[in-house]
PDB file of C-alpha atoms in Angstrom:
ATOM      1  CA  UNK A   1       0.062   0.117   0.327  1.00  0.00           C
ATOM      2  CA  UNK A   2       1.313   3.527  -0.717  1.00  0.00           C
ATOM      3  CA  UNK A   3       0.345   6.374   1.236  1.00  0.00           C
ATOM      4  CA  UNK A   4       0.635  10.348   0.632  1.00  0.00           C
ATOM      5  CA  UNK A   5       2.213  12.925   2.947  1.00  0.00           C
ATOM      6  CA  UNK A   6      -0.558  13.708   4.811  1.00  0.00           C
ATOM      7  CA  UNK A   7      -1.411   9.867   5.192  1.00  0.00           C
ATOM      8  CA  UNK A   8       1.249   9.050   7.495  1.00  0.00           C
ATOM      9  CA  UNK A   9      -0.287   9.089  10.504  1.00  0.00           C
ATOM     10  CA  UNK A  10      -2.630   6.456   9.104  1.00  0.00           C
ATOM     11  CA  UNK A  11       0.580   4.948   7.627  1.00  0.00           C
ATOM     12  CA  UNK A  12       2.243   4.295  11.334  1.00  0.00           C
ATOM     13  CA  UNK A  13      -1.339   2.814  12.565  1.00  0.00           C
ATOM     14  CA  UNK A  14      -1.479   0.713   9.641  1.00  0.00           C
ATOM     15  CA  UNK A  15       1.888  -0.573  10.351  1.00  0.00           C
ATOM     16  CA  UNK A  16       0.875  -1.277  14.209  1.00  0.00           C
ATOM     17  CA  UNK A  17      -2.153  -3.106  13.415  1.00  0.00           C
ATOM     18  CA  UNK A  18       0.293  -5.503  10.772  1.00  0.00           C
ATOM     19  CA  UNK A  19       2.919  -5.803  13.590  1.00  0.00           C
ATOM     20  CA  UNK A  20       0.078  -7.004  16.114  1.00  0.00           C
ATOM     21  CA  UNK A  21      -1.590  -9.272  13.678  1.00  0.00           C
ATOM     22  CA  UNK A  22       1.823 -10.748  12.768  1.00  0.00           C
ATOM     23  CA  UNK A  23       2.246 -11.055  16.747  1.00  0.00           C
ATOM     24  CA  UNK A  24      -0.782 -12.961  17.153  1.00  0.00           C
ATOM     25  CA  UNK A  25      -0.593 -15.562  14.293  1.00  0.00           C
ATOM     26  CA  UNK A  26       3.085 -16.484  15.207  1.00  0.00           C
ATOM     27  CA  UNK A  27       2.705 -16.812  19.078  1.00  0.00           C
ATOM     28  CA  UNK A  28      -0.087 -18.037  21.278  1.00  0.00           C
ATOM     29  CA  UNK A  29      -0.816 -14.427  22.632  1.00  0.00           C
ATOM     30  CA  UNK A  30      -4.207 -12.894  22.692  1.00  0.00           C
ATOM     31  CA  UNK A  31      -3.874  -9.802  20.914  1.00  0.00           C
ATOM     32  CA  UNK A  32      -7.765  -9.061  20.032  1.00  0.00           C
ATOM     33  CA  UNK A  33      -7.571  -6.082  23.131  1.00  0.00           C
ATOM     34  CA  UNK A  34      -4.448  -4.201  21.506  1.00  0.00           C
ATOM     35  CA  UNK A  35      -5.833  -4.987  17.948  1.00  0.00           C
ATOM     36  CA  UNK A  36      -9.368  -3.513  18.766  1.00  0.00           C
ATOM     37  CA  UNK A  37      -7.685  -0.274  20.095  1.00  0.00           C
ATOM     38  CA  UNK A  38      -5.595   0.040  17.545  1.00  0.00           C
ATOM     39  CA  UNK A  39      -8.289  -0.363  14.851  1.00  0.00           C
ATOM     40  CA  UNK A  40     -10.500   2.130  16.937  1.00  0.00           C
ATOM     41  CA  UNK A  41      -7.330   4.954  16.862  1.00  0.00           C
ATOM     42  CA  UNK A  42      -7.234   4.085  13.145  1.00  0.00           C
ATOM     43  CA  UNK A  43     -10.877   4.738  12.116  1.00  0.00           C
ATOM     44  CA  UNK A  44     -10.561   7.705  14.221  1.00  0.00           C
ATOM     45  CA  UNK A  45      -7.561   8.879  12.525  1.00  0.00           C
ATOM     46  CA  UNK A  46      -9.037   8.301   8.920  1.00  0.00           C
ATOM     47  CA  UNK A  47     -12.125  10.361   9.813  1.00  0.00           C
ATOM     48  CA  UNK A  48     -10.268  13.259  11.325  1.00  0.00           C
ATOM     49  CA  UNK A  49      -7.807  13.254   8.198  1.00  0.00           C
ATOM     50  CA  UNK A  50     -10.459  12.453   5.388  1.00  0.00           C
ATOM     51  CA  UNK A  51     -12.885  14.928   6.906  1.00  0.00           C
ATOM     52  CA  UNK A  52     -10.798  18.162   6.303  1.00  0.00           C
ATOM     53  CA  UNK A  53      -9.119  17.536   3.073  1.00  0.00           C
ATOM     54  CA  UNK A  54      -8.173  20.838   1.210  1.00  0.00           C
ATOM     55  CA  UNK A  55      -8.631  20.993  -2.359  1.00  0.00           C
ATOM     56  CA  UNK A  56      -4.975  20.455  -2.892  1.00  0.00           C
ATOM     57  CA  UNK A  57      -5.302  17.051  -0.908  1.00  0.00           C
ATOM     58  CA  UNK A  58      -8.215  16.130  -3.133  1.00  0.00           C
ATOM     59  CA  UNK A  59      -6.245  16.556  -6.224  1.00  0.00           C
ATOM     60  CA  UNK A  60      -3.539  14.159  -4.556  1.00  0.00           C
ATOM     61  CA  UNK A  61      -5.974  11.597  -3.502  1.00  0.00           C
ATOM     62  CA  UNK A  62      -7.549  11.724  -7.474  1.00  0.00           C
ATOM     63  CA  UNK A  63      -3.535  10.661  -8.684  1.00  0.00           C
ATOM     64  CA  UNK A  64      -3.154   8.235  -5.966  1.00  0.00           C
ATOM     65  CA  UNK A  65      -1.301   5.115  -7.104  1.00  0.00           C
ATOM     66  CA  UNK A  66      -3.660   2.795  -5.051  1.00  0.00           C
ATOM     67  CA  UNK A  67      -7.149   4.631  -6.518  1.00  0.00           C
ATOM     68  CA  UNK A  68      -8.724   2.144  -9.200  1.00  0.00           C
ATOM     69  CA  UNK A  69      -8.484   2.801 -12.483  1.00  0.00           C
ATOM     70  CA  UNK A  70     -11.145   2.449 -15.499  1.00  0.00           C
ATOM     71  CA  UNK A  71     -10.563  -0.706 -16.332  1.00  0.00           C
ATOM     72  CA  UNK A  72     -10.828  -1.608 -12.752  1.00  0.00           C
ATOM     73  CA  UNK A  73     -14.406  -0.176 -12.417  1.00  0.00           C
ATOM     74  CA  UNK A  74     -15.299  -1.276 -15.845  1.00  0.00           C
ATOM     75  CA  UNK A  75     -14.613  -5.314 -14.766  1.00  0.00           C
ATOM     76  CA  UNK A  76     -15.723  -5.104 -11.241  1.00  0.00           C
ATOM     77  CA  UNK A  77     -19.401  -2.969 -12.563  1.00  0.00           C
ATOM     78  CA  UNK A  78     -19.533  -5.410 -15.705  1.00  0.00           C
ATOM     79  CA  UNK A  79     -18.173  -9.056 -14.106  1.00  0.00           C
ATOM     80  CA  UNK A  80     -16.707 -11.463 -17.056  1.00  0.00           C
ATOM     81  CA  UNK A  81     -18.938  -9.420 -19.861  1.00  0.00           C
ATOM     82  CA  UNK A  82     -16.471  -6.931 -21.040  1.00  0.00           C
ATOM     83  CA  UNK A  83     -15.514  -7.421 -24.516  1.00  0.00           C
ATOM     84  CA  UNK A  84     -13.110  -4.758 -25.444  1.00  0.00           C
ATOM     85  CA  UNK A  85     -13.033  -3.169 -28.814  1.00  0.00           C
ATOM     86  CA  UNK A  86     -10.084  -1.620 -30.700  1.00  0.00           C
ATOM     87  CA  UNK A  87      -8.709   0.929 -33.349  1.00  0.00           C
ATOM     88  CA  UNK A  88     -10.190   4.278 -34.740  1.00  0.00           C
ATOM     89  CA  UNK A  89     -10.459   2.816 -38.361  1.00  0.00           C
ATOM     90  CA  UNK A  90      -8.116   5.052 -39.525  1.00  0.00           C
ATOM     91  CA  UNK A  91      -4.628   5.349 -37.941  1.00  0.00           C
ATOM     92  CA  UNK A  92      -4.011   2.966 -35.080  1.00  0.00           C
ATOM     93  CA  UNK A  93      -5.427   1.565 -31.463  1.00  0.00           C
ATOM     94  CA  UNK A  94      -4.648   3.951 -28.576  1.00  0.00           C
ATOM     95  CA  UNK A  95      -4.052   2.448 -25.704  1.00  0.00           C
ATOM     96  CA  UNK A  96      -4.601   5.236 -23.540  1.00  0.00           C
ATOM     97  CA  UNK A  97      -8.499   5.504 -24.617  1.00  0.00           C
ATOM     98  CA  UNK A  98     -10.119   2.242 -23.657  1.00  0.00           C
ATOM     99  CA  UNK A  99     -13.756   1.202 -24.575  1.00  0.00           C
ATOM    100  CA  UNK A 100     -16.197  -1.784 -25.429  1.00  0.00           C
ATOM    101  CA  UNK A 101     -19.299  -3.582 -24.415  1.00  0.00           C
ATOM    102  CA  UNK A 102     -20.424  -4.446 -20.988  1.00  0.00           C
ATOM    103  CA  UNK A 103     -23.559  -5.999 -19.037  1.00  0.00           C
ATOM    104  CA  UNK A 104     -24.749  -4.431 -15.754  1.00  0.00           C
ATOM    105  CA  UNK A 105     -27.123  -7.001 -14.523  1.00  0.00           C
ATOM    106  CA  UNK A 106     -29.565  -7.427 -18.052  1.00  0.00           C
ATOM    107  CA  UNK A 107     -28.523  -4.086 -19.141  1.00  0.00           C
ATOM    108  CA  UNK A 108     -25.903  -3.619 -22.049  1.00  0.00           C
ATOM    109  CA  UNK A 109     -23.535  -0.619 -21.928  1.00  0.00           C
ATOM    110  CA  UNK A 110     -20.821   0.768 -24.314  1.00  0.00           C
ATOM    111  CA  UNK A 111     -18.125   1.675 -21.671  1.00  0.00           C
ATOM    112  CA  UNK A 112     -15.204   4.307 -22.582  1.00  0.00           C
ATOM    113  CA  UNK A 113     -12.559   5.711 -20.714  1.00  0.00           C
ATOM    114  CA  UNK A 114      -9.203   6.583 -20.112  1.00  0.00           C
ATOM    115  CA  UNK A 115      -6.853   3.872 -18.996  1.00  0.00           C
ATOM    116  CA  UNK A 116      -3.577   5.038 -17.031  1.00  0.00           C
ATOM    117  CA  UNK A 117      -1.194   2.471 -15.800  1.00  0.00           C
ATOM    118  CA  UNK A 118      -0.796  -0.154 -12.689  1.00  0.00           C
ATOM    119  CA  UNK A 119       3.271   0.351 -12.693  1.00  0.00           C
ATOM    120  CA  UNK A 120       5.910   2.482 -14.623  1.00  0.00           C
ATOM    121  CA  UNK A 121       5.711  -0.109 -17.761  1.00  0.00           C
ATOM    122  CA  UNK A 122       2.015  -0.130 -17.903  1.00  0.00           C
ATOM    123  CA  UNK A 123       2.006   3.378 -17.555  1.00  0.00           C
ATOM    124  CA  UNK A 124       4.114   4.021 -20.505  1.00  0.00           C
ATOM    125  CA  UNK A 125       1.961   1.675 -22.691  1.00  0.00           C
ATOM    126  CA  UNK A 126      -0.875   3.548 -21.479  1.00  0.00           C
ATOM    127  CA  UNK A 127       1.035   6.745 -22.050  1.00  0.00           C
ATOM    128  CA  UNK A 128      -0.288   7.784 -18.723  1.00  0.00           C
ATOM    129  CA  UNK A 129      -4.051   8.216 -19.398  1.00  0.00           C
ATOM    130  CA  UNK A 130      -3.275  10.928 -22.214  1.00  0.00           C
ATOM    131  CA  UNK A 131      -5.145  10.152 -25.318  1.00  0.00           C
ATOM    132  CA  UNK A 132      -3.816  10.759 -28.996  1.00  0.00           C
ATOM    133  CA  UNK A 133      -6.450  12.098 -31.770  1.00  0.00           C
ATOM    134  CA  UNK A 134      -6.656   8.692 -32.438  1.00  0.00           C
ATOM    135  CA  UNK A 135      -8.243   7.697 -29.160  1.00  0.00           C
ATOM    136  CA  UNK A 136     -10.610  10.253 -29.495  1.00  0.00           C
ATOM    137  CA  UNK A 137     -11.974   9.130 -32.682  1.00  0.00           C
ATOM    138  CA  UNK A 138     -11.878   5.404 -31.301  1.00  0.00           C
ATOM    139  CA  UNK A 139     -14.154   7.031 -28.823  1.00  0.00           C
ATOM    140  CA  UNK A 140     -16.199   8.437 -31.012  1.00  0.00           C
ATOM    141  CA  UNK A 141     -16.543   5.486 -33.323  1.00  0.00           C
ATOM    142  CA  UNK A 142     -17.576   3.485 -30.286  1.00  0.00           C
ATOM    143  CA  UNK A 143     -20.440   6.049 -29.536  1.00  0.00           C
ATOM    144  CA  UNK A 144     -21.963   5.833 -33.143  1.00  0.00           C
ATOM    145  CA  UNK A 145     -22.119   2.149 -32.995  1.00  0.00           C
ATOM    146  CA  UNK A 146     -23.691   2.255 -29.568  1.00  0.00           C
ATOM    147  CA  UNK A 147     -26.237   4.586 -31.180  1.00  0.00           C
ATOM    148  CA  UNK A 148     -26.757   2.222 -34.373  1.00  0.00           C
ATOM    149  CA  UNK A 149     -27.586  -0.490 -31.591  1.00  0.00           C
ATOM    150  CA  UNK A 150     -29.432   1.327 -29.094  1.00  0.00           C
ATOM    151  CA  UNK A 151     -27.183   1.057 -26.369  1.00  0.00           C
ATOM    152  CA  UNK A 152     -26.526   3.610 -23.448  1.00  0.00           C
ATOM    153  CA  UNK A 153     -23.126   5.024 -22.998  1.00  0.00           C
ATOM    154  CA  UNK A 154     -21.136   5.382 -20.198  1.00  0.00           C
ATOM    155  CA  UNK A 155     -17.945   7.302 -19.978  1.00  0.00           C
ATOM    156  CA  UNK A 156     -14.892   7.163 -17.068  1.00  0.00           C
ATOM    157  CA  UNK A 157     -12.914   9.846 -17.067  1.00  0.00           C
ATOM    158  CA  UNK A 158      -9.115  10.081 -15.517  1.00  0.00           C
ATOM    159  CA  UNK A 159      -6.874  11.837 -17.273  1.00  0.00           C
ATOM    160  CA  UNK A 160      -3.913  14.717 -16.967  1.00  0.00           C
ATOM    161  CA  UNK A 161      -5.400  15.889 -20.302  1.00  0.00           C
ATOM    162  CA  UNK A 162      -5.038  14.803 -23.675  1.00  0.00           C
ATOM    163  CA  UNK A 163      -1.355  14.040 -25.138  1.00  0.00           C
ATOM    164  CA  UNK A 164       0.370  17.537 -26.409  1.00  0.00           C
ATOM    165  CA  UNK A 165       2.760  16.113 -28.565  1.00  0.00           C
ATOM    166  CA  UNK A 166       4.257  17.199 -31.785  1.00  0.00           C
ATOM    167  CA  UNK A 167       2.663  14.186 -33.680  1.00  0.00           C
ATOM    168  CA  UNK A 168      -0.813  14.426 -31.824  1.00  0.00           C
ATOM    169  CA  UNK A 169      -0.881  17.929 -32.760  1.00  0.00           C
ATOM    170  CA  UNK A 170      -0.213  17.082 -36.675  1.00  0.00           C
ATOM    171  CA  UNK A 171      -2.837  14.275 -36.556  1.00  0.00           C
ATOM    172  CA  UNK A 172      -5.533  17.107 -35.757  1.00  0.00           C
ATOM    173  CA  UNK A 173      -5.579  16.871 -31.440  1.00  0.00           C
ATOM    174  CA  UNK A 174      -7.908  19.831 -31.377  1.00  0.00           C
ATOM    175  CA  UNK A 175     -10.265  18.730 -34.004  1.00  0.00           C
ATOM    176  CA  UNK A 176     -10.818  15.150 -32.555  1.00  0.00           C
ATOM    177  CA  UNK A 177     -11.948  16.638 -29.229  1.00  0.00           C
ATOM    178  CA  UNK A 178     -13.954  19.238 -30.985  1.00  0.00           C
ATOM    179  CA  UNK A 179     -15.761  16.688 -33.086  1.00  0.00           C
ATOM    180  CA  UNK A 180     -16.128  14.348 -30.025  1.00  0.00           C
ATOM    181  CA  UNK A 181     -18.269  17.669 -28.452  1.00  0.00           C
ATOM    182  CA  UNK A 182     -20.229  18.315 -30.998  1.00  0.00           C
ATOM    183  CA  UNK A 183     -21.294  14.755 -31.587  1.00  0.00           C
ATOM    184  CA  UNK A 184     -22.049  13.721 -28.002  1.00  0.00           C
ATOM    185  CA  UNK A 185     -24.316  16.678 -27.861  1.00  0.00           C
ATOM    186  CA  UNK A 186     -26.291  15.115 -30.573  1.00  0.00           C
ATOM    187  CA  UNK A 187     -26.264  11.305 -29.391  1.00  0.00           C
ATOM    188  CA  UNK A 188     -29.614   9.860 -29.359  1.00  0.00           C
ATOM    189  CA  UNK A 189     -28.793   7.368 -26.843  1.00  0.00           C
ATOM    190  CA  UNK A 190     -28.114   8.140 -23.016  1.00  0.00           C
ATOM    191  CA  UNK A 191     -24.749   9.310 -22.267  1.00  0.00           C
ATOM    192  CA  UNK A 192     -23.366   9.396 -18.490  1.00  0.00           C
ATOM    193  CA  UNK A 193     -20.119  10.742 -17.904  1.00  0.00           C
ATOM    194  CA  UNK A 194     -18.261   9.823 -14.084  1.00  0.00           C
ATOM    195  CA  UNK A 195     -15.174  11.735 -13.117  1.00  0.00           C
ATOM    196  CA  UNK A 196     -13.590   8.800 -11.524  1.00  0.00           C
ATOM    197  CA  UNK A 197      -9.977  10.631 -10.873  1.00  0.00           C
ATOM    198  CA  UNK A 198      -8.278  13.456 -12.834  1.00  0.00           C
ATOM    199  CA  UNK A 199     -10.487  15.508 -15.020  1.00  0.00           C
ATOM    200  CA  UNK A 200      -7.971  17.715 -16.682  1.00  0.00           C
ATOM    201  CA  UNK A 201      -9.087  20.085 -19.489  1.00  0.00           C
ATOM    202  CA  UNK A 202      -9.993  19.163 -22.935  1.00  0.00           C
ATOM    203  CA  UNK A 203      -8.862  16.088 -22.551  1.00  0.00           C
ATOM    204  CA  UNK A 204     -11.638  15.105 -20.270  1.00  0.00           C
ATOM    205  CA  UNK A 205     -13.923  17.395 -21.815  1.00  0.00           C
ATOM    206  CA  UNK A 206     -13.149  15.044 -25.124  1.00  0.00           C
ATOM    207  CA  UNK A 207     -15.432  12.193 -23.398  1.00  0.00           C
ATOM    208  CA  UNK A 208     -17.058  13.877 -21.159  1.00  0.00           C
ATOM    209  CA  UNK A 209     -20.546  15.474 -22.517  1.00  0.00           C
ATOM    210  CA  UNK A 210     -23.714  13.767 -21.166  1.00  0.00           C
ATOM    211  CA  UNK A 211     -26.888  13.627 -20.087  1.00  0.00           C
ATOM    212  CA  UNK A 212     -25.479  13.141 -16.385  1.00  0.00           C
ATOM    213  CA  UNK A 213     -22.142  14.564 -15.285  1.00  0.00           C
ATOM    214  CA  UNK A 214     -21.060  13.549 -12.237  1.00  0.00           C
ATOM    215  CA  UNK A 215     -17.993  13.374 -10.252  1.00  0.00           C
ATOM    216  CA  UNK A 216     -16.711  10.865  -7.419  1.00  0.00           C
ATOM    217  CA  UNK A 217     -16.185  13.140  -3.939  1.00  0.00           C
ATOM    218  CA  UNK A 218     -12.393  12.797  -4.191  1.00  0.00           C
ATOM    219  CA  UNK A 219     -11.878  14.107  -7.971  1.00  0.00           C
ATOM    220  CA  UNK A 220     -11.445  17.540  -9.588  1.00  0.00           C
ATOM    221  CA  UNK A 221     -12.522  18.918 -12.916  1.00  0.00           C
ATOM    222  CA  UNK A 222     -10.877  22.010 -14.422  1.00  0.00           C
ATOM    223  CA  UNK A 223      -9.540  23.549 -17.415  1.00  0.00           C
ATOM    224  CA  UNK A 224      -5.784  23.376 -16.069  1.00  0.00           C
ATOM    225  CA  UNK A 225      -4.022  21.557 -13.341  1.00  0.00           C
ATOM    226  CA  UNK A 226      -3.006  23.546 -10.087  1.00  0.00           C
ATOM    227  CA  UNK A 227       0.733  22.861 -10.915  1.00  0.00           C
ATOM    228  CA  UNK A 228       0.279  24.420 -14.551  1.00  0.00           C
ATOM    229  CA  UNK A 229      -2.062  27.461 -13.201  1.00  0.00           C
ATOM    230  CA  UNK A 230       0.997  28.080 -10.606  1.00  0.00           C
ATOM    231  CA  UNK A 231       3.453  27.882 -12.845  1.00  0.00           C
ATOM    232  CA  UNK A 232       1.557  30.226 -15.147  1.00  0.00           C
ATOM    233  CA  UNK A 233       0.436  32.736 -12.800  1.00  0.00           C
ATOM    234  CA  UNK A 234       3.632  32.724 -10.062  1.00  0.00           C
ATOM    235  CA  UNK A 235       6.629  31.031 -12.356  1.00  0.00           C
ATOM    236  CA  UNK A 236       6.423  28.219  -9.870  1.00  0.00           C
ATOM    237  CA  UNK A 237       4.879  25.194  -8.628  1.00  0.00           C
ATOM    238  CA  UNK A 238       5.336  26.288  -5.262  1.00  0.00           C
ATOM    239  CA  UNK A 239       1.991  27.908  -5.000  1.00  0.00           C
ATOM    240  CA  UNK A 240      -0.205  24.769  -6.254  1.00  0.00           C
ATOM    241  CA  UNK A 241      -2.049  24.523  -3.241  1.00  0.00           C
ATOM    242  CA  UNK A 242      -3.265  28.472  -3.539  1.00  0.00           C
ATOM    243  CA  UNK A 243      -3.937  27.473  -7.021  1.00  0.00           C
ATOM    244  CA  UNK A 244      -6.008  24.593  -6.253  1.00  0.00           C
ATOM    245  CA  UNK A 245      -8.223  26.552  -3.943  1.00  0.00           C
ATOM    246  CA  UNK A 246      -8.663  29.313  -6.409  1.00  0.00           C
ATOM    247  CA  UNK A 247      -9.648  26.855  -9.417  1.00  0.00           C
ATOM    248  CA  UNK A 248     -12.606  25.503  -7.366  1.00  0.00           C
ATOM    249  CA  UNK A 249     -12.191  22.196  -9.224  1.00  0.00           C
ATOM    250  CA  UNK A 250     -13.590  20.150  -6.446  1.00  0.00           C
ATOM    251  CA  UNK A 251     -16.604  17.724  -6.669  1.00  0.00           C
ATOM    252  CA  UNK A 252     -18.239  20.302  -3.917  1.00  0.00           C
ATOM    253  CA  UNK A 253     -17.390  23.350  -6.075  1.00  0.00           C
ATOM    254  CA  UNK A 254     -18.527  22.134  -9.258  1.00  0.00           C
ATOM    255  CA  UNK A 255     -21.582  20.953  -7.610  1.00  0.00           C
ATOM    256  CA  UNK A 256     -22.309  24.200  -6.380  1.00  0.00           C
ATOM    257  CA  UNK A 257     -21.358  25.759  -9.731  1.00  0.00           C
ATOM    258  CA  UNK A 258     -23.913  23.526 -11.378  1.00  0.00           C
ATOM    259  CA  UNK A 259     -21.185  22.430 -13.832  1.00  0.00           C
ATOM    260  CA  UNK A 260     -21.892  18.724 -12.711  1.00  0.00           C
ATOM    261  CA  UNK A 261     -25.249  17.055 -12.130  1.00  0.00           C
ATOM    262  CA  UNK A 262     -24.291  14.909  -9.208  1.00  0.00           C
ATOM    263  CA  UNK A 263     -21.616  13.615  -6.787  1.00  0.00           C
ATOM    264  CA  UNK A 264     -21.189  10.185  -5.854  1.00  0.00           C
ATOM    265  CA  UNK A 265     -19.686   9.814  -2.212  1.00  0.00           C
ATOM    266  CA  UNK A 266     -16.634   7.944  -1.802  1.00  0.00           C
ATOM    267  CA  UNK A 267     -15.973   5.649   1.601  1.00  0.00           C
ATOM    268  CA  UNK A 268     -14.676   7.891   4.307  1.00  0.00           C
ATOM    269  CA  UNK A 269     -11.215   6.450   3.621  1.00  0.00           C
ATOM    270  CA  UNK A 270     -11.637   7.182   0.020  1.00  0.00           C
ATOM    271  CA  UNK A 271     -11.251   4.837  -3.272  1.00  0.00           C
ATOM    272  CA  UNK A 272      -8.147   3.672  -2.956  1.00  0.00           C
ATOM    273  CA  UNK A 273      -8.609   2.064   0.539  1.00  0.00           C
ATOM    274  CA  UNK A 274     -12.411   0.797  -0.224  1.00  0.00           C
ATOM    275  CA  UNK A 275     -12.208  -0.215  -3.768  1.00  0.00           C
ATOM    276  CA  UNK A 276     -14.933  -2.620  -3.657  1.00  0.00           C
ATOM    277  CA  UNK A 277     -17.657  -0.186  -2.102  1.00  0.00           C
ATOM    278  CA  UNK A 278     -16.594   2.322  -4.767  1.00  0.00           C
ATOM    279  CA  UNK A 279     -17.267  -0.199  -7.444  1.00  0.00           C
ATOM    280  CA  UNK A 280     -20.608  -1.113  -5.892  1.00  0.00           C
ATOM    281  CA  UNK A 281     -21.819   2.629  -5.100  1.00  0.00           C
ATOM    282  CA  UNK A 282     -20.621   3.797  -9.184  1.00  0.00           C
ATOM    283  CA  UNK A 283     -22.867   0.637 -10.113  1.00  0.00           C
ATOM    284  CA  UNK A 284     -26.018   1.595  -8.215  1.00  0.00           C
ATOM    285  CA  UNK A 285     -25.817   4.801  -9.447  1.00  0.00           C
ATOM    286  CA  UNK A 286     -25.460   3.744 -13.345  1.00  0.00           C
ATOM    287  CA  UNK A 287     -28.541   1.667 -12.577  1.00  0.00           C
ATOM    288  CA  UNK A 288     -30.239   4.595 -11.375  1.00  0.00           C
ATOM    289  CA  UNK A 289     -29.317   7.169 -14.075  1.00  0.00           C
ATOM    290  CA  UNK A 290     -30.286   4.873 -17.139  1.00  0.00           C
ATOM    291  CA  UNK A 291     -33.601   4.114 -15.392  1.00  0.00           C
ATOM    292  CA  UNK A 292     -33.889   8.331 -15.047  1.00  0.00           C
ATOM    293  CA  UNK A 293     -32.742   8.938 -18.638  1.00  0.00           C
ATOM    294  CA  UNK A 294     -34.832   6.139 -20.678  1.00  0.00           C
ATOM    295  CA  UNK A 295     -38.279   7.544 -19.553  1.00  0.00           C
ATOM    296  CA  UNK A 296     -37.163  10.657 -21.118  1.00  0.00           C
ATOM    297  CA  UNK A 297     -37.508  10.893 -25.007  1.00  0.00           C
ATOM    298  CA  UNK A 298     -34.385  10.734 -27.330  1.00  0.00           C
ATOM    299  CA  UNK A 299     -35.053  14.356 -28.825  1.00  0.00           C
ATOM    300  CA  UNK A 300     -35.990  15.464 -25.575  1.00  0.00           C
ATOM    301  CA  UNK A 301     -32.884  14.408 -23.768  1.00  0.00           C
ATOM    302  CA  UNK A 302     -30.771  16.124 -26.661  1.00  0.00           C
ATOM    303  CA  UNK A 303     -32.292  19.123 -26.205  1.00  0.00           C
ATOM    304  CA  UNK A 304     -31.988  19.226 -22.378  1.00  0.00           C
ATOM    305  CA  UNK A 305     -28.148  18.306 -22.954  1.00  0.00           C
ATOM    306  CA  UNK A 306     -27.813  20.895 -25.471  1.00  0.00           C
ATOM    307  CA  UNK A 307     -29.458  23.543 -22.937  1.00  0.00           C
ATOM    308  CA  UNK A 308     -27.686  22.064 -20.041  1.00  0.00           C
ATOM    309  CA  UNK A 309     -24.151  22.945 -21.142  1.00  0.00           C
ATOM    310  CA  UNK A 310     -25.540  26.469 -22.961  1.00  0.00           C
ATOM    311  CA  UNK A 311     -26.107  27.692 -19.523  1.00  0.00           C
ATOM    312  CA  UNK A 312     -22.724  26.816 -18.288  1.00  0.00           C
ATOM    313  CA  UNK A 313     -20.491  30.297 -17.828  1.00  0.00           C
ATOM    314  CA  UNK A 314     -23.521  32.592 -18.421  1.00  0.00           C
ATOM    315  CA  UNK A 315     -23.734  35.049 -15.529  1.00  0.00           C
ATOM    316  CA  UNK A 316     -26.992  37.093 -14.608  1.00  0.00           C
TER     317      UNK A 316
END
């Protein structure tokens, strides 16, 4: 298990609990009372730390190396029914953008999302979750396929941004993202977008237009990362905490500004410590959202979707 800097007190208690359990297994000593005391301290410390997270700490949690990624959600939500589909039928298959068909109970869905990596080799293979134009074109191809067969779309967003390399720009990165935004506005099937980690800039928005746009509690959604904002405004990354606060990028801020439709509450210790709980909550919410959306006629859904995004950024 990995720990962030502000999680050090939790790490100490986790180690104490581990040592206590080892002692109990290796000897005949009854450690049940000691274990109970440590567990109480641990739960108290978790509530204390996670109950008052700053915006910057929430950004850190969204990037936690133990946090579940897109494929983790898909496999746990769909069981063994997920069938991955590849390629944009134009250039190549982008490993940073994954997609395919899966079933949630008896309902088929088209799942699409950015995939980061579990280790160094995997992160390079997945390009750290930064999709190229072919990734966004693959996503659009799968959405069009879903529309053809009347299958709802679920996108899982977790990216530090679209890949900014020269070759990506040469192949039309801006056009690919703009095209996706335009086409997603008009999709006739229900579209649910869930931010499960980082929601950075156009890279997130390229698969982020939907009837329901929701965030997990400890995620962020913004036009720029706190570090980049800090480097532009103060010529240094040292002010990233101030930038995170000023950007109003947390789920609470985004919800209060009516930029997202809902916030899915995470377990008290975060998605990275209780992944099973968050998988169940996300699955439950997807079922709830699709039930609501399927009751609305397609034309009315599109009209409401366009109207919702039109209102963003308008101040009276």
